[in-house]
CSV table of C-alpha atoms in Angstrom, one decimal:
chain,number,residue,atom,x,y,z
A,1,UNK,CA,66.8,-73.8,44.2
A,2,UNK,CA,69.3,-71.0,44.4
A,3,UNK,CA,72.8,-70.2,44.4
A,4,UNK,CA,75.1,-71.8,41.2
A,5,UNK,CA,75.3,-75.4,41.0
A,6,UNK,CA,78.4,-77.2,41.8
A,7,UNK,CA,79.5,-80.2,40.4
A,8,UNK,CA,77.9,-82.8,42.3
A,9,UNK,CA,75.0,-81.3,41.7
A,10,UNK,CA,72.4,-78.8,43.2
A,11,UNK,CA,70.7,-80.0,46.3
A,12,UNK,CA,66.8,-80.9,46.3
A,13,UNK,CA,64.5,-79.6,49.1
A,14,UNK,CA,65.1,-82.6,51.3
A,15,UNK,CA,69.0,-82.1,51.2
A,16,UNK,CA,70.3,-85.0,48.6
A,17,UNK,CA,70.4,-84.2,44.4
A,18,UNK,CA,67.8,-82.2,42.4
A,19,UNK,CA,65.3,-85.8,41.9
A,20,UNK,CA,62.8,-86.0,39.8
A,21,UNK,CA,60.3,-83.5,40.8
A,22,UNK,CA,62.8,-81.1,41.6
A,23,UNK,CA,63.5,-81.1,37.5
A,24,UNK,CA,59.9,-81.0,36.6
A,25,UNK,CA,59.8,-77.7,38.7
A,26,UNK,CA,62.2,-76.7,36.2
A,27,UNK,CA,60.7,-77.5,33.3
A,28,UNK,CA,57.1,-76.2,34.3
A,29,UNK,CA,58.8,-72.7,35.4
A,30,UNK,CA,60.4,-72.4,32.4
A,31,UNK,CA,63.9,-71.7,34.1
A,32,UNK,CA,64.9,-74.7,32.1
A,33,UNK,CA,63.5,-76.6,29.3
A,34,UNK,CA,66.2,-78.8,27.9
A,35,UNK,CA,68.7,-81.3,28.9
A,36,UNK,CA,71.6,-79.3,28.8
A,37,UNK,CA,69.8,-76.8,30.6
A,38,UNK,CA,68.6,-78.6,33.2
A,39,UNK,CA,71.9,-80.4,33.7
A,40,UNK,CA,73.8,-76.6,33.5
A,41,UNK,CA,71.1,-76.0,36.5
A,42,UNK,CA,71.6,-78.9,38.8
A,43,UNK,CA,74.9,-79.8,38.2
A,44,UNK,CA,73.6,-83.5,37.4
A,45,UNK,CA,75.7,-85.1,34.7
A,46,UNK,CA,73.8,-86.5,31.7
A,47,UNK,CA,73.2,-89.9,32.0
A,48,UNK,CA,71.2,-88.6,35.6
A,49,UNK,CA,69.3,-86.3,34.0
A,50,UNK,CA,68.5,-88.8,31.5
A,51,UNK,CA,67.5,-91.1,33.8
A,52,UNK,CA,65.4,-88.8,36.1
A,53,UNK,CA,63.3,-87.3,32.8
A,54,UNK,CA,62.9,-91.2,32.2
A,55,UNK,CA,60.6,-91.6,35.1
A,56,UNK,CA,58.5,-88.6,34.2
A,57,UNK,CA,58.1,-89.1,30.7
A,58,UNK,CA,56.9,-92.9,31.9
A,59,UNK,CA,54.8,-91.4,34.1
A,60,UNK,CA,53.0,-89.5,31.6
A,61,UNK,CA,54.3,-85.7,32.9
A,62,UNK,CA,56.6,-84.3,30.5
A,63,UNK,CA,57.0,-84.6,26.5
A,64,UNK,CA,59.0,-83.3,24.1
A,65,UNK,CA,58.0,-80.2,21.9
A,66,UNK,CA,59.5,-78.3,19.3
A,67,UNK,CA,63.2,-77.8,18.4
A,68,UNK,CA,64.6,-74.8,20.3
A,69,UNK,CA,67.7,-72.2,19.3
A,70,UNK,CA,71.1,-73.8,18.2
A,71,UNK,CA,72.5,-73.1,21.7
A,72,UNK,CA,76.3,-73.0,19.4
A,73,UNK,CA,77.2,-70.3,17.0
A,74,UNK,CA,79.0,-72.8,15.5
A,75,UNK,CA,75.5,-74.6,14.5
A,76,UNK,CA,74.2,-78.2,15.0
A,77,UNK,CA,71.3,-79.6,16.0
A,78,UNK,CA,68.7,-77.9,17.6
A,79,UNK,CA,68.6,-78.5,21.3
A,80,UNK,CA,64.8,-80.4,21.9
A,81,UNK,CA,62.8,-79.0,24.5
A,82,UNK,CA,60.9,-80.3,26.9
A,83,UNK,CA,57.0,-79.5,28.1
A,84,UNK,CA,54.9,-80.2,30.9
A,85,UNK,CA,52.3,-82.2,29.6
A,86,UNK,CA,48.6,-81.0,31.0
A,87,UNK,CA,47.0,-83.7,29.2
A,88,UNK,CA,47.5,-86.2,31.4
A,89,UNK,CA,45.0,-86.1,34.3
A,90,UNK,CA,42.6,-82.9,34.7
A,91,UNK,CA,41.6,-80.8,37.7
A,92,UNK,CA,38.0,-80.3,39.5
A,93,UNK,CA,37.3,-77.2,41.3
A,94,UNK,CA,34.2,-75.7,43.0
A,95,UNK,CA,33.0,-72.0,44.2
A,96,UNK,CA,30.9,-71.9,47.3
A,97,UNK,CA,28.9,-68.6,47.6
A,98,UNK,CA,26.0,-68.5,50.0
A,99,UNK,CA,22.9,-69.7,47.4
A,100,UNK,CA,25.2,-70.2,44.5
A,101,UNK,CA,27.9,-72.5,43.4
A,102,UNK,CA,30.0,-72.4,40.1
A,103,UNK,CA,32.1,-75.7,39.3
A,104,UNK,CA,34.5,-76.4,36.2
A,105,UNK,CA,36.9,-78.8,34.8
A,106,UNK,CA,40.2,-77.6,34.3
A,107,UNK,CA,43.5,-78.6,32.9
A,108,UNK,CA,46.6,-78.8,34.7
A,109,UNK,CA,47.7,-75.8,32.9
A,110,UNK,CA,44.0,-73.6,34.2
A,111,UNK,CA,42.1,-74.1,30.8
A,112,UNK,CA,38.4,-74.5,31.3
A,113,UNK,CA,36.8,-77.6,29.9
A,114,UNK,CA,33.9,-77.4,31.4
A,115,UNK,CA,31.6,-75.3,33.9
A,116,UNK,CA,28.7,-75.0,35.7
A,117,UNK,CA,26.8,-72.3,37.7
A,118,UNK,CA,23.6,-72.8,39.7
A,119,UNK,CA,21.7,-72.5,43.1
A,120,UNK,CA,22.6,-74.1,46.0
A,121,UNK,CA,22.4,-72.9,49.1
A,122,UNK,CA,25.2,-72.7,51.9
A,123,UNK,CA,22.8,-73.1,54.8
A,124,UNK,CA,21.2,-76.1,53.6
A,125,UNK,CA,24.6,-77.9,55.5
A,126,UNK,CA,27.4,-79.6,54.1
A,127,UNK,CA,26.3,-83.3,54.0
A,128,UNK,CA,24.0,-82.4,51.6
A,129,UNK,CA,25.5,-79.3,49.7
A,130,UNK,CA,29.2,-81.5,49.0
A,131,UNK,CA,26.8,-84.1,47.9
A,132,UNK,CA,25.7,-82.4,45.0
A,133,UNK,CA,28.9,-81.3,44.2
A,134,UNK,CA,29.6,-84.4,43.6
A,135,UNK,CA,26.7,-85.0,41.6
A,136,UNK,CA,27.7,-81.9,39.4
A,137,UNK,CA,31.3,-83.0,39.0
A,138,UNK,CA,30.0,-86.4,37.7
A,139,UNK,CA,28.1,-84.4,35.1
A,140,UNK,CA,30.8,-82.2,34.3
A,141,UNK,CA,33.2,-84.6,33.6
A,142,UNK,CA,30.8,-86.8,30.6
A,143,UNK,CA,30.3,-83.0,29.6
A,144,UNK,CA,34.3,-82.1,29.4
A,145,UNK,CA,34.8,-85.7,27.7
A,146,UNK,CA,37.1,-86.8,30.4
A,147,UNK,CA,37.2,-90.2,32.2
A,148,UNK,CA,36.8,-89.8,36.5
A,149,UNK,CA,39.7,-91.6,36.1
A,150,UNK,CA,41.7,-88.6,34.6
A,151,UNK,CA,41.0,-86.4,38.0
A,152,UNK,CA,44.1,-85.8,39.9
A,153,UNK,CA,42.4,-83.5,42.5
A,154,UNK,CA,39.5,-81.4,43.7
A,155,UNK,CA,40.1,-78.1,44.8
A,156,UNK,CA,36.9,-75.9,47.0
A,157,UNK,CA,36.4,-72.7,47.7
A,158,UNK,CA,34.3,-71.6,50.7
A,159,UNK,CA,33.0,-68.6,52.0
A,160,UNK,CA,35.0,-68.9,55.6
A,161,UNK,CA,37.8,-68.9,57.4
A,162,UNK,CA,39.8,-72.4,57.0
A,163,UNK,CA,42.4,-74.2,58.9
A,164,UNK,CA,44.3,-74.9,55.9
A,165,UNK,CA,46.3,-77.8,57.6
A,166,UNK,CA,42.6,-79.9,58.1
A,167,UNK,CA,40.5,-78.3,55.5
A,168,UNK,CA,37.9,-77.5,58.1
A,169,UNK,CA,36.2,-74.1,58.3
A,170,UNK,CA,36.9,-72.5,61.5
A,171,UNK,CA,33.3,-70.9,63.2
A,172,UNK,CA,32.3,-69.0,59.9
A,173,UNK,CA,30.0,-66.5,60.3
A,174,UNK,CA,27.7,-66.8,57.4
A,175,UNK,CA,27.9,-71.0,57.0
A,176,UNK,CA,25.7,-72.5,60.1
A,177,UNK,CA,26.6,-76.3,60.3
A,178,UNK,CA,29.9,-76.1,59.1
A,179,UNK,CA,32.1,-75.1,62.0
A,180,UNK,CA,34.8,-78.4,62.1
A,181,UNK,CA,33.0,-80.1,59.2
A,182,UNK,CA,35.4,-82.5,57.6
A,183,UNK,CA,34.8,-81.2,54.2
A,184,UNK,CA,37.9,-83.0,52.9
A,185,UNK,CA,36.2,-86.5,53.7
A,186,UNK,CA,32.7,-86.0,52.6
A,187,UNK,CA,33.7,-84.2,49.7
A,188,UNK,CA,35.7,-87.4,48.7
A,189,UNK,CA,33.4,-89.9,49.3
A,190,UNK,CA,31.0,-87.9,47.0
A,191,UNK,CA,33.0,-87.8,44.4
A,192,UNK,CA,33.4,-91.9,44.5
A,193,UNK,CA,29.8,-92.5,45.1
A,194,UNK,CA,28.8,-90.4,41.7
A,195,UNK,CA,31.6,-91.6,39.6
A,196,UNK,CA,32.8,-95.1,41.2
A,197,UNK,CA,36.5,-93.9,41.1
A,198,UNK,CA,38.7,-94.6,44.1
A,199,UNK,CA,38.7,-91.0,46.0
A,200,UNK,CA,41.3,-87.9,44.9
A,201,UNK,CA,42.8,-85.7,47.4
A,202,UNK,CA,40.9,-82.5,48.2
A,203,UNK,CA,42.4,-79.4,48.9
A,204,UNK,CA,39.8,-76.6,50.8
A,205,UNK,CA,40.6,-72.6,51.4
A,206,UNK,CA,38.8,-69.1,51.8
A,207,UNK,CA,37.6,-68.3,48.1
A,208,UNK,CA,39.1,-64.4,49.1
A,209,UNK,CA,42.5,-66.3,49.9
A,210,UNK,CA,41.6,-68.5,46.3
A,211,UNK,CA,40.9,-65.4,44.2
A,212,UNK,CA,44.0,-63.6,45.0
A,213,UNK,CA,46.1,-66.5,44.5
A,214,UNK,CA,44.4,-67.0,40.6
A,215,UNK,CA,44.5,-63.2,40.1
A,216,UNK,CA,48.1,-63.0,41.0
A,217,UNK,CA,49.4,-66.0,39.3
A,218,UNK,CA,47.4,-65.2,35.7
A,219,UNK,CA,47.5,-61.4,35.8
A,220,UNK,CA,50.0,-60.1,38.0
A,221,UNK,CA,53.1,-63.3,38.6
A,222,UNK,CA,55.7,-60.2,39.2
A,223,UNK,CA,53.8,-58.7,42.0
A,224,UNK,CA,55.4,-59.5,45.7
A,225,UNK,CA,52.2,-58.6,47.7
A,226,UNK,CA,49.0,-58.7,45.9
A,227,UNK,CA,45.9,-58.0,47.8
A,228,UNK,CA,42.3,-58.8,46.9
A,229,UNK,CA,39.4,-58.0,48.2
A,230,UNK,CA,35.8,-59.7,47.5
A,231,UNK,CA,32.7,-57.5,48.7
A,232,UNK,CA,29.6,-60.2,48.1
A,233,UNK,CA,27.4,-61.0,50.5
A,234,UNK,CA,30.0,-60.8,53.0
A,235,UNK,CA,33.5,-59.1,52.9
A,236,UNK,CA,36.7,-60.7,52.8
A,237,UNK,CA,40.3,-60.3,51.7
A,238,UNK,CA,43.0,-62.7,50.2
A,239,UNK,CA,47.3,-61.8,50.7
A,240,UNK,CA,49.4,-63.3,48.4
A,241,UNK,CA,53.2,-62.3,49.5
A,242,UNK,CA,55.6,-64.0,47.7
A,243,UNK,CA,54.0,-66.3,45.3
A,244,UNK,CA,52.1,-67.9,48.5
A,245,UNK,CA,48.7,-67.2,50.5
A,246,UNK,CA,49.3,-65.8,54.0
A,247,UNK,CA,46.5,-67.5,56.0
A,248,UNK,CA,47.7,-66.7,59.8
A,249,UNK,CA,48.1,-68.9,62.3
A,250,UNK,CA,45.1,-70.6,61.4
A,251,UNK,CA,43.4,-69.3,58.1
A,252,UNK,CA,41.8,-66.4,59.6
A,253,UNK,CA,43.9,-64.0,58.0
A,254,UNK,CA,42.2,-61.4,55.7
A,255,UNK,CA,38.9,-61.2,57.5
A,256,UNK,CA,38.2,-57.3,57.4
A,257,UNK,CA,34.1,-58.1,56.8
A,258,UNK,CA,34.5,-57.8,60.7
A,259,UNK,CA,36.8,-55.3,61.1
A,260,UNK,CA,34.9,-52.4,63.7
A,261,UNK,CA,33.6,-49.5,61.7
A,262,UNK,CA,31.7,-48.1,64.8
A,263,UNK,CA,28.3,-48.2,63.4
A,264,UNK,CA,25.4,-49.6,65.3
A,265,UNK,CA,24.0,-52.1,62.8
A,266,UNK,CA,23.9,-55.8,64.0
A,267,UNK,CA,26.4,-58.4,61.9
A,268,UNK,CA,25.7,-61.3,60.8
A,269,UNK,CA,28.1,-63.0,63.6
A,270,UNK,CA,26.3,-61.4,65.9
A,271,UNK,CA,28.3,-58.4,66.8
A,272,UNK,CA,27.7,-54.7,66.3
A,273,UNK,CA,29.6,-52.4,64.2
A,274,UNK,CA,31.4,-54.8,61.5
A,275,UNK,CA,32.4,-53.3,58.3
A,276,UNK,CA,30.5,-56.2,56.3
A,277,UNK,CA,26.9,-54.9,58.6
A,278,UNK,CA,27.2,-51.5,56.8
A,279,UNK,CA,28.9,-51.8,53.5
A,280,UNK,CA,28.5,-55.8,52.0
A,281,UNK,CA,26.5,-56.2,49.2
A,282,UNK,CA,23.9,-57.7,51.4
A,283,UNK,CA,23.6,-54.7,53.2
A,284,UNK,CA,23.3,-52.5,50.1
A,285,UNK,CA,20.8,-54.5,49.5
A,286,UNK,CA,19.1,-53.9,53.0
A,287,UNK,CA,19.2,-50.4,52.4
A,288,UNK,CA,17.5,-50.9,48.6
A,289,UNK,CA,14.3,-53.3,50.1
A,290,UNK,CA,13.8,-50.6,53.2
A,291,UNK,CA,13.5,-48.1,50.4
A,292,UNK,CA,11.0,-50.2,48.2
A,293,UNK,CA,13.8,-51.3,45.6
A,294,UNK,CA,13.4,-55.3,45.3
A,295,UNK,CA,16.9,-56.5,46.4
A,296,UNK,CA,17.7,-59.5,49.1
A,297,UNK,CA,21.3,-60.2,47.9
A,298,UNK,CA,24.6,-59.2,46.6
A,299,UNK,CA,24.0,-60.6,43.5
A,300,UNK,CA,20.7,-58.3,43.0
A,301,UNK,CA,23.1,-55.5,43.8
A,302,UNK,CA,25.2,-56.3,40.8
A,303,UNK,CA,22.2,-56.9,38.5
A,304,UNK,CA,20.9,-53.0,39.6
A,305,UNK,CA,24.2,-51.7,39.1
A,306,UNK,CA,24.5,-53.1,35.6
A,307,UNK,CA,21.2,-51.6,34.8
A,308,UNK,CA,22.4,-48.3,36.3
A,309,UNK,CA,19.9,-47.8,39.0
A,310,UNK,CA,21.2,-44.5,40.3
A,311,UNK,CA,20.2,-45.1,43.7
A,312,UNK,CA,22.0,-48.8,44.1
A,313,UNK,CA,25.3,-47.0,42.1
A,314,UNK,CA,25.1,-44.1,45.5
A,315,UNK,CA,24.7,-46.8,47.9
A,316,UNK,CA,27.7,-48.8,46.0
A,317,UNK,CA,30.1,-45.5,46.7
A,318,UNK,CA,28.7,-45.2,50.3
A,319,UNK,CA,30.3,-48.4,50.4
A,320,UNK,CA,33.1,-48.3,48.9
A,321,UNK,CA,34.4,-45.1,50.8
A,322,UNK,CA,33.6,-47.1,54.4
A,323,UNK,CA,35.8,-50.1,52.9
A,324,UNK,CA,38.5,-47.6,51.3
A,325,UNK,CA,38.8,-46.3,55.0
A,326,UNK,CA,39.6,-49.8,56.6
A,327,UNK,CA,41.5,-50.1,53.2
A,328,UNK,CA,44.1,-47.5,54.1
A,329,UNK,CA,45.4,-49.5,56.9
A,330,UNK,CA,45.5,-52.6,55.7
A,331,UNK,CA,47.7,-50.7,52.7
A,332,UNK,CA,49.8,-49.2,55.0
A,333,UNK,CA,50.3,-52.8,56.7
A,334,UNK,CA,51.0,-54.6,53.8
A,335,UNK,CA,52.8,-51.9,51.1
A,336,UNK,CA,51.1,-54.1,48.6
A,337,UNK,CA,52.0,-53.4,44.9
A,338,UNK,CA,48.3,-54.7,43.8
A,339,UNK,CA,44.8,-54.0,45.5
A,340,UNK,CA,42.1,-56.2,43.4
A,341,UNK,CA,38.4,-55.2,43.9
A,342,UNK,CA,36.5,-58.0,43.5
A,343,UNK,CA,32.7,-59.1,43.8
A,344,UNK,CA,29.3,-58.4,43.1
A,345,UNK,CA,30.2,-54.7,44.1
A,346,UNK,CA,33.2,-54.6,41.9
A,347,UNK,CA,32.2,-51.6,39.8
A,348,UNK,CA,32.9,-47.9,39.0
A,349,UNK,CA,30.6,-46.5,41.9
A,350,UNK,CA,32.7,-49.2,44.6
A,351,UNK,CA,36.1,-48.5,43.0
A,352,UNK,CA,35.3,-44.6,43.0
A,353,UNK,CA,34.5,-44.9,46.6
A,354,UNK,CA,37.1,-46.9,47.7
A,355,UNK,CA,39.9,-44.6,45.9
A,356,UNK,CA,38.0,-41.2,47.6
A,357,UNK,CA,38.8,-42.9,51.2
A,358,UNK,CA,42.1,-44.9,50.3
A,359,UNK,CA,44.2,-42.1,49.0
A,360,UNK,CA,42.7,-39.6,51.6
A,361,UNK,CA,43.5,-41.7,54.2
A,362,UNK,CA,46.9,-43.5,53.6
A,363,UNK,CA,50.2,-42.7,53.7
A,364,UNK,CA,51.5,-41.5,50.2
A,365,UNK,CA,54.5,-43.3,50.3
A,366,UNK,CA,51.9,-47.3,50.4
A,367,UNK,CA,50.3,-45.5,47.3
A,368,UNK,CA,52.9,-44.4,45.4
A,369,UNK,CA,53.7,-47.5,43.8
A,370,UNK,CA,50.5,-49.2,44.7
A,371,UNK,CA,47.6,-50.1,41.2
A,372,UNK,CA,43.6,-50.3,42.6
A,373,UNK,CA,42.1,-52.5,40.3
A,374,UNK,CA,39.2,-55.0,39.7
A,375,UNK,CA,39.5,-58.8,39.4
A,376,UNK,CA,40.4,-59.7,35.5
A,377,UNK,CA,39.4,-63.0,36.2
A,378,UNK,CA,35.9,-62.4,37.4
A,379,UNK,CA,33.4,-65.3,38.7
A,380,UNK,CA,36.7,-67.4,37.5
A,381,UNK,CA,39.1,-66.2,39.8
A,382,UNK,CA,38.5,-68.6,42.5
A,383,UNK,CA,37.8,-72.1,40.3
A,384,UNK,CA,41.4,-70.8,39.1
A,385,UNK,CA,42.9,-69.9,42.5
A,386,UNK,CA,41.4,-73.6,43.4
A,387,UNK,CA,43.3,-75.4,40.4
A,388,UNK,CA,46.5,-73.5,40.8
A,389,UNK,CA,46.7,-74.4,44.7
A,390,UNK,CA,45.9,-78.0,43.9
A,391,UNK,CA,48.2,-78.7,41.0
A,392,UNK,CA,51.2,-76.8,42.6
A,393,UNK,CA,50.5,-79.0,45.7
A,394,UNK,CA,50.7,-82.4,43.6
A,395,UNK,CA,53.3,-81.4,41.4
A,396,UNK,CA,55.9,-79.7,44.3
A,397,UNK,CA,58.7,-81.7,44.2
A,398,UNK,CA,58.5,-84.0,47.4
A,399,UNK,CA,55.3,-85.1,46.1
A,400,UNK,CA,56.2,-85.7,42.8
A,401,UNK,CA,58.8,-88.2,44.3
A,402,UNK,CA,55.8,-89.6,46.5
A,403,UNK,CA,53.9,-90.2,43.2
A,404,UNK,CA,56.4,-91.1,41.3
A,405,UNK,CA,57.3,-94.3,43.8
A,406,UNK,CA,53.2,-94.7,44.2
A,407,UNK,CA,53.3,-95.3,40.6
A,408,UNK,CA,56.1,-97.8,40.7
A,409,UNK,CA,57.9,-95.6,38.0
């Protein structure tokens, strides 16, 4: 909402009064966070506000907390605030890489409650791989101590391009059998079949687009264009301008691993030439093996770089300097005020390299304000990219309403 309220009250998104959800935005923001406040906000009178926190605090959503500031200089009573209340129903989220998968439990607020991390492999097909996620979920929830019950969503990360509108992953390179897959659907059912719980909506994006949406709203919720980049086993990139992803016209935004470099290696999709064919972790880790170093992933990359194998930390800068040089355009493009590294690569050799090529080659002027740095969240970022997306999509206002009438509150 913007502009100052009149008296009949701010508008909601659909046109009439602020509603229900429309206060519970305030409140979770924290651009208001007691009665007065909110009614100072919307322009509602009292007894409305009164009514509209009813229906949330029946439902579960909001509580009272502390006593805040006499709001009088005159004294009285401290004004009671009021808190979003995470407790209420909890969040499952999932990170697809190509052979590995990290789930958790989270609150509604991000905290972690529970988490796992283990094989499974992408090309094994989605039937069977969202199976197990739903297997691991089941597990993860007697571990967290939560009911199935309590789960309000399921947000999933994959490693491709997704059609955000049907949760389907649009011809990914480096996930045969997935191409249209309704990962929404089976996801779903296998979350019913392991827990007997009547199915949760499921929300599906790239785990680049996922990583830069949990980096920018933990570390960096000032920043109007934040851009990450993830260099695994593939490459991609996540945009998040103005508080929200920019997927394109249908979530192939952000896919530099394919950008042409004008080398002759062969890609993974099949062309020649893509930036991922020559500077991925999996191709540092082709370049290792043909030298005798044992190395098949990304994720061997990063073990070898921890350990400080001098030849892996060259290949890491090599790189880094070829994905700083595609870097300087998409900086210039975008005049982002955050570039996050991010990855198995995600080190000093990679960052090194990426800084030679990306101030050499860019303008000063999409520099000058611009800060290079790697993911704070780490192997998190996406599980809390995935909870973010999902509880900001429940709790908008329209569906709060939706709930709300659902609920019969």
């Amino acid at each position: 909402m913007t502009g100052r309220p009149g008296r009949t009250g701010t508008t909601s998104r659909g046109g009439g009064q602020a509603g229900a959800g429309d206060l519970l935005e305030l409140v979770r923001s924290g651009r208001a966070v007691t009665r007065g406040a909110l009614q100072e906000a919307t322009g509602l009178s009292r007894a409305t506000v009164g009514q509209r926190l009813d229906r949330l605090f029946r439902a579960g959503w909001l509580r009272e907390g502390a006593g805040g500031p006499v709001g009088s200089p005159l004294g009285g009573r401290p004004a009671v605030t009021l808190e979003f209340d995470d407790s209420h129903a909890v969040v499952l989220v999932a990170d697809l890489d190509t052979r590995h998968a990290r789930a958790a439990v989270l609150t509604l607020t991000g905290e972690l409650l529970a988490e796992d991390s283990g094989t499974l492999v992408v090309e094994h097909g989605p039937e069977a791989v969202l199976g197990e996620l739903g297997r691991r979920f089941a597990d993860l929830l007697a571990k967290a101590g939560r009911p199935a019950a309590a789960v309000c969503g399921i947000g999933l990360a994959v490693p491709g391009p997704v059609d955000s509108e049907t949760g389907r992953v649009v011809q990914p390179p480096i996930m045969p059998g997935w191409d249209g897959y309704d990962i929404r659907g089976r996801l779903s059912r296998a979350f019913t079949e392991h827990t007997g719980t009547p199915a949760v909506p499921v929300l599906v994006d790239n785990d680049a687009n996922l990583m830069a949406y949990g980096e920018q709203r933990t570390g960096h919720p000032d920043c109007s264009a934040l851009v990450l980049v993830k260099v695994s086993t593939g490459i991609g990139a996540g945009v998040v301008v103005d508080g929200s992803i920019y997927r394109g016209v249908d979530g192939g935004a952000g896919d530099i691993g394919h950008v042409r470099v004008g080398a002759d290696a062969l890609c993974r999709c099949g062309s020649y030439g893509c930036l991922a064919a020559v500077a991925s972790g999996g191709a540092v880790a082709g370049r290792l093996a043909e030298s005798g170093v044992p190395a098949a992933s990304g994720s061997d990359v990063r073990d070898l770089l921890a350990a400080g194998h001098p030849q892996a930390a060259a290949l890491a800068r090599e790189a880094g300097r070829r994905v700083g040089d595609v870097l300087a355009t998409v900086v210039t493009l975008l005049n982002p005020g955050v570039l996050v590294i991010a990855g198995d690569l995600a080190g000093t050799p990679f960052l090194t390299g990426v800084r030679e090529l990306l101030y050499q080659r860019a303008l000063p002027r999409s520099t000058a304000s611009l800060d290079v740095v790697t993911s704070r969240l780490g192997e998190r970022a996406a599980l809390i990219g995935a909870g973010a997306l999902v509880v900001e999509h429940l709790y908008a206002p329209a569906r709060v309403e939706e709930r709300l009438a659902a609920m019969g509150v």
